[in-house]
Coordinates of N, CA and C and ligand atoms in Angstrom, one line a residue:
M493 N 31.7 33.0 -27.8 CA 32.6 33.9 -27.1 C 34.0 33.8 -27.8
E494 N 34.0 33.7 -29.1 CA 35.3 33.6 -29.8 C 35.9 35.0 -30.0
P495 N 37.0 35.3 -29.4 CA 37.6 36.6 -29.5 C 37.9 37.0 -30.9
A496 N 38.2 36.1 -31.8 CA 38.4 36.4 -33.2 C 37.2 36.9 -33.9
A497 N 36.0 36.5 -33.4 CA 34.8 37.0 -34.0 C 34.4 38.4 -33.6
L498 N 35.1 38.9 -32.6 CA 34.7 40.2 -32.1 C 35.3 41.3 -32.9
Q499 N 34.5 42.1 -33.6 CA 35.0 43.2 -34.5 C 34.9 44.5 -33.7
L500 N 36.0 45.0 -33.3 CA 36.0 46.3 -32.7 C 36.4 47.4 -33.7
P501 N 35.8 48.6 -33.5 CA 36.2 49.7 -34.5 C 37.7 50.0 -34.5
S502 N 38.2 50.6 -35.5 CA 39.6 50.9 -35.6 C 40.0 51.9 -34.6
W503 N 39.1 52.7 -34.1 CA 39.4 53.7 -33.1 C 39.3 53.2 -31.6
A504 N 39.0 51.9 -31.5 CA 38.9 51.4 -30.1 C 40.2 51.4 -29.4
Q505 N 40.1 51.6 -28.0 CA 41.3 51.6 -27.2 C 41.0 50.7 -26.0
V506 N 41.4 49.4 -26.1 CA 41.0 48.4 -25.1 C 42.2 47.5 -24.9
S507 N 42.4 47.2 -23.6 CA 43.4 46.2 -23.2 C 42.9 44.8 -23.6
E508 N 43.8 43.8 -23.6 CA 43.4 42.4 -23.9 C 42.3 41.9 -22.9
K509 N 42.5 42.3 -21.6 CA 41.5 41.9 -20.6 C 40.1 42.5 -20.9
R510 N 40.2 43.8 -21.3 CA 38.9 44.5 -21.6 C 38.3 43.8 -22.8
R511 N 39.0 43.5 -23.8 CA 38.5 42.9 -25.0 C 37.8 41.6 -24.6
A512 N 38.4 40.8 -23.7 CA 37.7 39.6 -23.3 C 36.4 39.9 -22.6
H513 N 36.4 40.9 -21.8 CA 35.1 41.3 -21.1 C 34.1 41.7 -22.2
I514 N 34.5 42.5 -23.1 CA 33.5 42.9 -24.2 C 33.0 41.7 -24.9
A515 N 33.9 40.7 -25.2 CA 33.5 39.5 -25.9 C 32.4 38.7 -25.0
R516 N 32.6 38.7 -23.7 CA 31.7 37.9 -22.9 C 30.4 38.6 -22.8
V517 N 30.4 40.0 -22.7 CA 29.1 40.8 -22.6 C 28.3 40.6 -23.9
T518 N 29.0 40.6 -25.1 CA 28.4 40.5 -26.4 C 27.8 39.1 -26.5
A519 N 28.6 38.1 -26.1 CA 28.1 36.7 -26.2 C 26.8 36.5 -25.3
L520 N 26.8 37.1 -24.2 CA 25.6 37.0 -23.3 C 24.4 37.6 -24.0
L521 N 24.6 38.8 -24.5 CA 23.5 39.5 -25.2 C 23.0 38.7 -26.4
D522 N 23.9 38.1 -27.1 CA 23.6 37.2 -28.3 C 22.7 36.0 -27.8
R523 N 23.1 35.4 -26.7 CA 22.4 34.3 -26.1 C 21.0 34.6 -25.7
W524 N 20.9 35.7 -25.0 CA 19.6 36.2 -24.5 C 18.7 36.5 -25.8
A525 N 19.3 37.2 -26.7 CA 18.5 37.6 -27.9 C 18.0 36.3 -28.6
A526 N 18.8 35.3 -28.7 CA 18.4 34.0 -29.3 C 17.3 33.3 -28.5
E527 N 17.5 33.3 -27.2 CA 16.5 32.6 -26.3 C 15.1 33.4 -26.3
M528 N 15.2 34.7 -26.5 CA 14.0 35.5 -26.5 C 13.4 35.7 -27.9
S529 N 14.0 35.0 -28.9 CA 13.5 35.1 -30.3 C 13.3 36.5 -30.8
L530 N 14.3 37.4 -30.5 CA 14.2 38.8 -31.0 C 14.3 38.8 -32.5
T531 N 13.8 39.9 -33.1 CA 14.0 40.1 -34.6 C 15.5 40.3 -34.8
S532 N 15.9 40.1 -36.1 CA 17.3 40.2 -36.4 C 17.8 41.7 -36.1
G533 N 16.9 42.6 -36.3 CA 17.3 44.0 -36.1 C 17.5 44.3 -34.6
E534 N 16.6 43.8 -33.8 CA 16.8 43.9 -32.3 C 18.1 43.2 -31.8
A535 N 18.2 42.0 -32.3 CA 19.4 41.2 -31.9 C 20.7 41.9 -32.3
Q536 N 20.7 42.5 -33.5 CA 21.9 43.2 -34.0 C 22.1 44.5 -33.1
A537 N 21.1 45.2 -32.7 CA 21.3 46.3 -31.8 C 21.9 45.9 -30.5
W538 N 21.4 44.8 -29.9 CA 21.9 44.3 -28.6 C 23.4 43.9 -28.8
H539 N 23.7 43.2 -29.9 CA 25.0 42.8 -30.2 C 26.0 44.0 -30.3
D540 N 25.5 45.0 -31.1 CA 26.4 46.2 -31.3 C 26.6 47.0 -30.0
A541 N 25.5 47.1 -29.2 CA 25.7 47.8 -27.9 C 26.7 47.2 -27.1
G542 N 26.7 45.8 -27.0 CA 27.7 45.1 -26.2 C 29.1 45.3 -26.8
R543 N 29.2 45.1 -28.1 CA 30.5 45.2 -28.8 C 31.1 46.6 -28.6
L544 N 30.3 47.6 -28.6 CA 30.9 49.0 -28.7 C 30.9 49.7 -27.3
H545 N 30.2 49.2 -26.3 CA 30.1 50.0 -25.1 C 31.4 50.4 -24.4
D546 N 32.3 49.5 -24.4 CA 33.6 49.8 -23.7 C 34.8 50.1 -24.7
A547 N 34.4 50.5 -26.0 CA 35.4 50.6 -27.0 C 36.5 51.6 -26.6
L548 N 36.1 52.6 -25.8 CA 37.1 53.6 -25.4 C 37.5 53.5 -23.9
R549 N 37.2 52.4 -23.3 CA 37.3 52.2 -21.9 C 38.8 52.4 -21.4
D550 N 39.8 52.2 -22.2 CA 41.2 52.3 -21.8 C 41.8 53.5 -22.5
A551 N 41.0 54.4 -23.0 CA 41.6 55.7 -23.6 C 42.0 56.6 -22.4
P552 N 43.0 57.5 -22.7 CA 43.4 58.4 -21.6 C 42.3 59.4 -21.3
E553 N 42.2 59.8 -20.0 CA 41.1 60.6 -19.5 C 41.0 61.9 -20.3
A554 N 42.2 62.5 -20.5 CA 42.2 63.8 -21.2 C 41.5 63.7 -22.6
E555 N 41.8 62.6 -23.3 CA 41.2 62.4 -24.6 C 39.7 62.3 -24.5
L556 N 39.2 61.5 -23.4 CA 37.8 61.3 -23.2 C 37.1 62.6 -22.9
R557 N 37.7 63.4 -22.0 CA 37.2 64.7 -21.6 C 37.0 65.6 -22.8
Q558 N 38.0 65.6 -23.7 CA 37.9 66.4 -24.9 C 36.7 66.0 -25.8
M559 N 36.4 64.7 -25.8 CA 35.3 64.2 -26.6 C 33.9 64.5 -26.0
V560 N 33.8 64.7 -24.7 CA 32.5 65.0 -24.1 C 32.4 66.5 -23.8
R561 N 33.3 67.3 -24.3 CA 33.2 68.7 -24.0 C 31.9 69.3 -24.5
G562 N 31.3 70.1 -23.7 CA 30.1 70.8 -24.1 C 28.8 69.9 -24.0
T563 N 29.0 68.7 -23.4 CA 27.8 67.8 -23.2 C 27.6 67.8 -21.7
A564 N 26.5 67.0 -21.3 CA 26.1 66.9 -19.9 C 27.2 66.2 -19.1
F565 N 28.1 65.5 -19.8 CA 29.2 64.7 -19.1 C 30.5 65.5 -18.9
A566 N 30.5 66.8 -19.2 CA 31.7 67.6 -19.2 C 32.4 67.5 -17.9
D567 N 31.7 67.5 -16.8 CA 32.3 67.6 -15.4 C 32.1 66.2 -14.7
S568 N 31.8 65.2 -15.4 CA 31.6 63.9 -14.8 C 32.9 63.2 -14.4
P569 N 32.8 62.3 -13.4 CA 34.0 61.6 -12.9 C 34.6 60.8 -14.1
A570 N 35.9 60.6 -14.0 CA 36.6 59.9 -15.1 C 36.0 58.6 -15.5
G571 N 35.5 57.8 -14.5 CA 35.0 56.5 -14.8 C 33.8 56.4 -15.6
V572 N 33.1 57.5 -15.8 CA 31.9 57.4 -16.7 C 32.0 58.0 -18.0
L573 N 33.2 58.5 -18.3 CA 33.4 59.3 -19.6 C 33.4 58.4 -20.8
H574 N 33.9 57.1 -20.7 CA 34.1 56.3 -21.9 C 32.8 56.0 -22.6
G575 N 31.6 55.9 -21.9 CA 30.4 55.7 -22.6 C 30.0 56.8 -23.5
P576 N 29.8 58.0 -22.9 CA 29.4 59.2 -23.8 C 30.5 59.5 -24.8
A577 N 31.8 59.2 -24.6 CA 32.8 59.5 -25.6 C 32.6 58.5 -26.8
A578 N 32.3 57.3 -26.4 CA 32.1 56.3 -27.5 C 30.9 56.6 -28.3
A579 N 29.8 57.0 -27.6 CA 28.6 57.3 -28.3 C 28.8 58.5 -29.2
A580 N 29.5 59.5 -28.8 CA 29.8 60.7 -29.6 C 30.6 60.3 -30.9
R581 N 31.5 59.4 -30.7 CA 32.3 58.9 -31.8 C 31.4 58.1 -32.8
L582 N 30.6 57.3 -32.2 CA 29.7 56.5 -33.1 C 28.8 57.4 -33.9
E583 N 28.3 58.4 -33.3 CA 27.4 59.3 -34.0 C 28.1 60.0 -35.1
R584 N 29.4 60.4 -34.8 CA 30.2 61.0 -35.9 C 30.4 60.0 -37.0
E585 N 30.5 58.7 -36.7 CA 30.7 57.7 -37.7 C 29.5 57.3 -38.5
G586 N 28.3 58.0 -38.1 CA 27.1 57.7 -38.8 C 26.1 56.8 -38.1
E587 N 26.3 56.4 -36.9 CA 25.4 55.6 -36.2 C 24.1 56.4 -35.9
T588 N 23.0 55.8 -36.3 CA 21.7 56.6 -36.1 C 20.7 55.8 -35.2
R589 N 21.0 54.6 -34.7 CA 20.1 53.9 -33.9 C 20.1 54.5 -32.5
T590 N 19.0 55.2 -32.2 CA 18.9 55.9 -30.9 C 19.1 54.9 -29.7
G591 N 18.5 53.7 -29.8 CA 18.6 52.8 -28.7 C 20.1 52.4 -28.4
V592 N 20.9 52.2 -29.5 CA 22.3 51.8 -29.4 C 23.1 53.0 -28.7
L593 N 22.8 54.2 -29.2 CA 23.5 55.4 -28.7 C 23.2 55.6 -27.3
L594 N 21.9 55.5 -26.9 CA 21.5 55.7 -25.5 C 22.1 54.6 -24.6
A595 N 22.2 53.4 -25.1 CA 22.7 52.3 -24.3 C 24.2 52.5 -24.0
V596 N 24.9 52.9 -25.1 CA 26.4 53.1 -24.9 C 26.7 54.3 -24.0
R597 N 25.9 55.4 -24.3 CA 26.2 56.7 -23.6 C 26.0 56.5 -22.1
W598 N 25.0 55.8 -21.7 CA 24.6 55.8 -20.3 C 24.9 54.5 -19.6
H599 N 25.7 53.6 -20.2 CA 25.8 52.2 -19.6 C 26.4 52.2 -18.2
T600 N 27.2 53.2 -17.8 CA 27.8 53.2 -16.5 C 26.9 53.8 -15.4
V601 N 26.0 54.7 -15.9 CA 25.2 55.5 -14.9 C 23.8 54.9 -14.8
G602 N 23.2 54.5 -16.0 CA 21.8 54.1 -16.0 C 20.9 55.3 -16.5
N603 N 19.8 54.9 -17.2 CA 19.0 56.0 -17.7 C 17.5 55.4 -17.9
A604 N 16.6 56.1 -17.3 CA 15.2 55.7 -17.4 C 14.6 55.7 -18.8
A605 N 15.2 56.5 -19.7 CA 14.7 56.6 -21.1 C 15.2 55.4 -21.9
W606 N 15.9 54.5 -21.4 CA 16.4 53.3 -22.2 C 15.3 52.5 -22.8
D607 N 15.5 52.0 -24.0 CA 14.6 50.9 -24.5 C 15.3 49.6 -24.1
Q608 N 14.8 48.5 -24.6 CA 15.3 47.2 -24.3 C 16.8 47.1 -24.5
T609 N 17.3 47.7 -25.5 CA 18.8 47.6 -25.8 C 19.6 48.1 -24.6
G610 N 19.3 49.3 -24.1 CA 20.0 49.9 -23.0 C 19.9 49.0 -21.8
R611 N 18.7 48.5 -21.5 CA 18.4 47.7 -20.4 C 19.2 46.4 -20.4
A612 N 19.2 45.8 -21.6 CA 19.9 44.5 -21.8 C 21.4 44.7 -21.6
L613 N 22.0 45.8 -22.2 CA 23.4 46.1 -22.0 C 23.8 46.3 -20.6
F614 N 23.0 47.0 -19.9 CA 23.2 47.3 -18.4 C 23.3 46.0 -17.7
M615 N 22.4 45.1 -18.0 CA 22.3 43.8 -17.3 C 23.5 42.9 -17.7
A616 N 23.8 42.9 -19.0 CA 24.9 42.0 -19.5 C 26.3 42.4 -18.9
D617 N 26.4 43.8 -18.8 CA 27.7 44.3 -18.3 C 27.9 43.8 -16.8
F618 N 26.8 43.7 -16.1 CA 26.8 43.3 -14.7 C 26.8 41.8 -14.5
L619 N 26.1 41.1 -15.4 CA 25.9 39.7 -15.2 C 26.9 38.8 -15.9
E620 N 27.8 39.4 -16.7 CA 28.7 38.6 -17.5 C 29.6 37.7 -16.6
P621 N 29.8 36.5 -17.0 CA 30.4 35.4 -16.1 C 31.8 35.7 -15.7
G622 N 32.5 36.6 -16.3 CA 33.9 36.8 -15.9 C 34.1 37.6 -14.6
R623 N 33.1 38.2 -14.1 CA 33.2 38.9 -12.9 C 33.2 38.0 -11.7
G624 N 34.1 38.3 -10.7 CA 34.3 37.3 -9.6 C 33.3 37.3 -8.5
F625 N 32.5 38.3 -8.3 CA 31.6 38.4 -7.2 C 30.3 37.8 -7.4
L626 N 29.6 37.4 -6.4 CA 28.2 36.9 -6.4 C 28.0 36.0 -7.7
R627 N 28.9 35.1 -7.9 CA 28.8 34.2 -9.1 C 27.4 33.5 -9.2
H628 N 27.0 32.9 -8.1 CA 25.8 32.1 -8.1 C 24.6 33.0 -8.4
D629 N 24.5 34.1 -7.6 CA 23.3 34.9 -7.8 C 23.2 35.5 -9.2
R630 N 24.4 35.9 -9.7 CA 24.4 36.6 -11.0 C 24.1 35.5 -12.1
G631 N 24.7 34.3 -12.0 CA 24.4 33.3 -12.9 C 22.9 32.9 -13.0
F632 N 22.3 32.9 -11.8 CA 20.9 32.6 -11.7 C 20.0 33.7 -12.4
L633 N 20.4 35.0 -12.2 CA 19.7 36.1 -12.8 C 19.8 36.0 -14.3
S634 N 21.0 35.7 -14.8 CA 21.3 35.6 -16.2 C 20.5 34.6 -16.9
S635 N 20.3 33.4 -16.2 CA 19.5 32.3 -16.8 C 18.0 32.6 -16.8
L636 N 17.6 33.5 -15.8 CA 16.2 33.8 -15.6 C 15.8 34.9 -16.6
L637 N 16.7 35.7 -17.0 CA 16.4 36.9 -17.8 C 15.5 36.8 -19.0
P638 N 15.7 35.7 -19.9 CA 14.8 35.6 -21.0 C 13.3 35.4 -20.6
R639 N 13.1 34.9 -19.4 CA 11.7 34.7 -19.0 C 11.2 35.8 -18.1
D640 N 12.1 36.6 -17.6 CA 11.6 37.7 -16.7 C 12.6 38.9 -16.9
F641 N 12.5 39.5 -18.0 CA 13.4 40.6 -18.4 C 13.3 41.8 -17.4
D642 N 12.0 42.2 -17.1 CA 11.8 43.4 -16.3 C 12.1 43.1 -14.8
G643 N 11.8 41.9 -14.4 CA 12.2 41.5 -13.0 C 13.7 41.5 -12.7
V644 N 14.4 40.9 -13.7 CA 15.9 40.9 -13.6 C 16.5 42.3 -13.7
F645 N 15.9 43.1 -14.6 CA 16.4 44.4 -14.7 C 16.3 45.2 -13.4
R646 N 15.1 45.1 -12.8 CA 14.9 45.8 -11.5 C 15.9 45.3 -10.4
Q647 N 16.1 44.0 -10.4 CA 17.1 43.4 -9.5 C 18.5 43.9 -9.7
V648 N 18.9 44.0 -11.0 CA 20.3 44.5 -11.3 C 20.4 45.9 -11.0
V649 N 19.4 46.8 -11.3 CA 19.5 48.2 -10.9 C 19.7 48.3 -9.4
R650 N 18.9 47.5 -8.6 CA 19.0 47.6 -7.2 C 20.4 47.1 -6.7
M651 N 20.9 46.0 -7.2 CA 22.2 45.5 -6.8 C 23.3 46.6 -7.1
R652 N 23.2 47.2 -8.2 CA 24.3 48.2 -8.6 C 24.2 49.4 -7.7
L653 N 23.0 49.9 -7.4 CA 22.8 51.0 -6.4 C 23.3 50.6 -5.1
E654 N 23.0 49.4 -4.6 CA 23.5 49.0 -3.3 C 25.0 49.0 -3.2
W655 N 25.6 48.5 -4.3 CA 27.1 48.5 -4.3 C 27.6 49.9 -4.2
T656 N 27.0 50.8 -5.0 CA 27.5 52.2 -5.0 C 27.4 52.8 -3.6
L657 N 26.3 52.6 -2.9 CA 26.1 53.1 -1.6 C 27.1 52.5 -0.6
R658 N 27.3 51.1 -0.7 CA 28.2 50.4 0.2 C 29.6 51.0 0.1
E659 N 30.0 51.3 -1.2 CA 31.3 51.8 -1.4 C 31.4 53.3 -1.0
G660 N 30.3 53.9 -0.6 CA 30.3 55.3 -0.2 C 30.5 56.3 -1.3
K661 N 30.1 55.8 -2.5 CA 30.2 56.6 -3.7 C 28.9 57.4 -3.9
P662 N 29.1 58.6 -4.6 CA 27.9 59.4 -4.8 C 27.0 58.7 -5.9
L663 N 25.7 59.0 -5.8 CA 24.7 58.5 -6.8 C 24.5 59.6 -7.9
F664 N 24.4 59.1 -9.1 CA 24.0 60.0 -10.2 C 22.5 60.2 -10.2
P665 N 22.1 61.5 -10.4 CA 20.6 61.7 -10.5 C 19.9 60.8 -11.4
E666 N 20.5 60.5 -12.6 CA 19.9 59.6 -13.6 C 19.7 58.2 -13.0
S667 N 20.7 57.7 -12.1 CA 20.6 56.4 -11.6 C 19.4 56.3 -10.6
I668 N 19.1 57.4 -9.9 CA 18.0 57.5 -9.0 C 16.7 57.5 -9.7
V669 N 16.6 58.3 -10.8 CA 15.4 58.3 -11.6 C 15.1 57.0 -12.2
L670 N 16.2 56.3 -12.6 CA 16.0 54.9 -13.1 C 15.5 54.0 -12.1
W671 N 16.0 54.0 -10.9 CA 15.5 53.2 -9.8 C 14.0 53.5 -9.5
N672 N 13.7 54.8 -9.4 CA 12.3 55.1 -9.1 C 11.4 54.6 -10.2
S673 N 11.9 54.6 -11.4 CA 11.0 54.1 -12.6 C 10.8 52.6 -12.6
V674 N 11.6 51.9 -11.9 CA 11.4 50.4 -11.9 C 11.0 49.9 -10.5
S675 N 11.1 50.7 -9.5 CA 10.9 50.2 -8.1 C 9.5 49.9 -7.7
G676 N 8.5 50.3 -8.6 CA 7.1 50.0 -8.3 C 6.5 50.8 -7.3
A677 N 7.2 51.9 -6.8 CA 6.7 52.7 -5.8 C 5.6 53.7 -6.3
Ligands
FE2_596 FE1 31.5 46.8 -19.8

């Protein structure tokens, strides 16, 4: 979790606090990848998804809206624009790994079409140790993940949906489809 080792793109717009979050998410993905003995290509995809997912998290809303114009996110709430905006920018810069692009684009909402990279990023974003809530439960899930990737993913999807409902926030259709795809129903 060395902040100096974290290479953000030149176009990133992140506060110091955000940069620390990105570093923790990326470190967690690196740790899981090592514990799960992923291939170097898979491990690199996980690392890059973590490193890049919030690269535009602190960019102005107007700028983000401009970047997602003409896409499915054109009318989305402000809080979900940074993922698709970063994915669009990455594509323009030549990123071709579908798993990385899907992971970054949908990391706030969730998407049932995710491969392991998208699923791992979704979990790392939620389970990273800097968040203050449910420390014990999240730490447990994080340590369990290399042995039970699918089980922990299901649990994280459920916890995030529960939080959204408790806060009285609307659910995205893609989040519901994701839950139905892992709920075993
Ligand atoms: Fe994040």
